[in-house]
Each structure stands twice: as C-alpha cells, then as structure tokens.
Amino acid sequence: MNTASRFTSTEELEDEMQELESAEDFLEFFAIDFVPSVVQVNRLHILQRFHNHIHAGKAALPDQPYALFNTYRQLLEQAYQSFINSSAQQEKVLKVFNRNEPGKGFVSLSAIQSVAGGPK
C-alpha cells in the first residue's frame, strides 16, 4: 500500500504516477476501494474525469508531496464516485458523448465524386 509520506518530492510522486497504466493501477496506488465491475466499464471515463479535475485545479495544487498525494487521491475518488450511480452517457466526459445528434453528418452516395484515376 502506498502512503503519501513515502514521497520526498512532488517530482518523485509524479514519476511514480507516470508508471501507472490502468484505472485499477491508479485506484490501487491511491488506496481507493473500488468495485471492479464499475471500473471495467468506465475506466477511460474515470481517468479522463481525474485528468479534467487536475487540469481545472492546476493553479491550486499544493507544493508539498504529502498534500499533493492527498489532493490527487481526493480528485480520483471524486472521479470514480461519479460513475457509481451514473453512466458514461450521462456523465458525458469524453467528446464522443458531446457530439450533435446522429445523422446530422449524412452524405448521400450521389454527392460523392470519383477520384481521378479511380474506378468510375
């Protein structure tokens, strides 16, 4: 189990975070209890929400490694909790869920012109 007190600098904390690959890795690193089935379905959304939280509060992030670890832990916990009783479609974290209505980008076959040198 990782504890915030083992980091001597924010750089050391961020270096270790660079080694994390999955949402499960992040949740385990920050010692956050989670339901695997929730993470399995929403892993990209959780990590994107975590990233968005960090980016939104970048100016206010603490300089001390212990405080930064706890801030990151809190932000990841919030990101994860967003998906406990909600879905990716409801949370609309990724761009794909913020697109206009389907069918708005329709191109008819008759509007497609042949390319020079291609079949006619």
PDB file of N, CA and C in Angstrom, residues 105-115 119:
ATOM      1  N   GLY A 105     -24.517  14.390 -39.956  1.00  0.00           N
ATOM      2  CA  GLY A 105     -23.381  14.407 -40.860  1.00  0.00           C
ATOM      3  C   GLY A 105     -23.587  13.506 -42.068  1.00  0.00           C
ATOM      4  N   PHE A 106     -24.798  13.313 -42.499  1.00  0.00           N
ATOM      5  CA  PHE A 106     -25.117  12.398 -43.592  1.00  0.00           C
ATOM      6  C   PHE A 106     -24.603  12.921 -44.932  1.00  0.00           C
ATOM      7  N   VAL A 107     -23.970  12.054 -45.711  1.00  0.00           N
ATOM      8  CA  VAL A 107     -23.526  12.361 -47.073  1.00  0.00           C
ATOM      9  C   VAL A 107     -24.118  11.289 -47.981  1.00  0.00           C
ATOM     10  N   SER A 108     -24.888  11.720 -48.987  1.00  0.00           N
ATOM     11  CA  SER A 108     -25.501  10.741 -49.886  1.00  0.00           C
ATOM     12  C   SER A 108     -24.457  10.191 -50.848  1.00  0.00           C
ATOM     13  N   LEU A 109     -24.700   9.006 -51.362  1.00  0.00           N
ATOM     14  CA  LEU A 109     -23.779   8.391 -52.321  1.00  0.00           C
ATOM     15  C   LEU A 109     -23.666   9.230 -53.594  1.00  0.00           C
ATOM     16  N   SER A 110     -24.754   9.868 -54.004  1.00  0.00           N
ATOM     17  CA  SER A 110     -24.719  10.679 -55.225  1.00  0.00           C
ATOM     18  C   SER A 110     -23.861  11.930 -55.065  1.00  0.00           C
ATOM     19  N   ALA A 111     -23.590  12.350 -53.835  1.00  0.00           N
ATOM     20  CA  ALA A 111     -22.773  13.525 -53.591  1.00  0.00           C
ATOM     21  C   ALA A 111     -21.279  13.203 -53.600  1.00  0.00           C
ATOM     22  N   ILE A 112     -20.963  11.925 -53.634  1.00  0.00           N
ATOM     23  CA  ILE A 112     -19.561  11.507 -53.649  1.00  0.00           C
ATOM     24  C   ILE A 112     -19.078  11.452 -55.079  1.00  0.00           C
ATOM     25  N   GLN A 113     -18.007  12.179 -55.373  1.00  0.00           N
ATOM     26  CA  GLN A 113     -17.459  12.198 -56.723  1.00  0.00           C
ATOM     27  C   GLN A 113     -16.289  11.233 -56.788  1.00  0.00           C
ATOM     28  N   SER A 114     -16.072  10.687 -57.982  1.00  0.00           N
ATOM     29  CA  SER A 114     -14.949   9.767 -58.150  1.00  0.00           C
ATOM     30  C   SER A 114     -13.633  10.542 -58.148  1.00  0.00           C
ATOM     31  N   VAL A 115     -12.590   9.888 -57.705  1.00  0.00           N
ATOM     32  CA  VAL A 115     -11.263  10.468 -57.644  1.00  0.00           C
ATOM     33  C   VAL A 115     -10.541  10.154 -58.939  1.00  0.00           C
ATOM     34  N   PRO A 119     -11.897   4.008 -59.963  1.00  0.00           N
ATOM     35  CA  PRO A 119     -12.970   3.387 -60.748  1.00  0.00           C
ATOM     36  C   PRO A 119     -14.107   4.369 -60.983  1.00  0.00           C
TER      37      PRO A 119
END
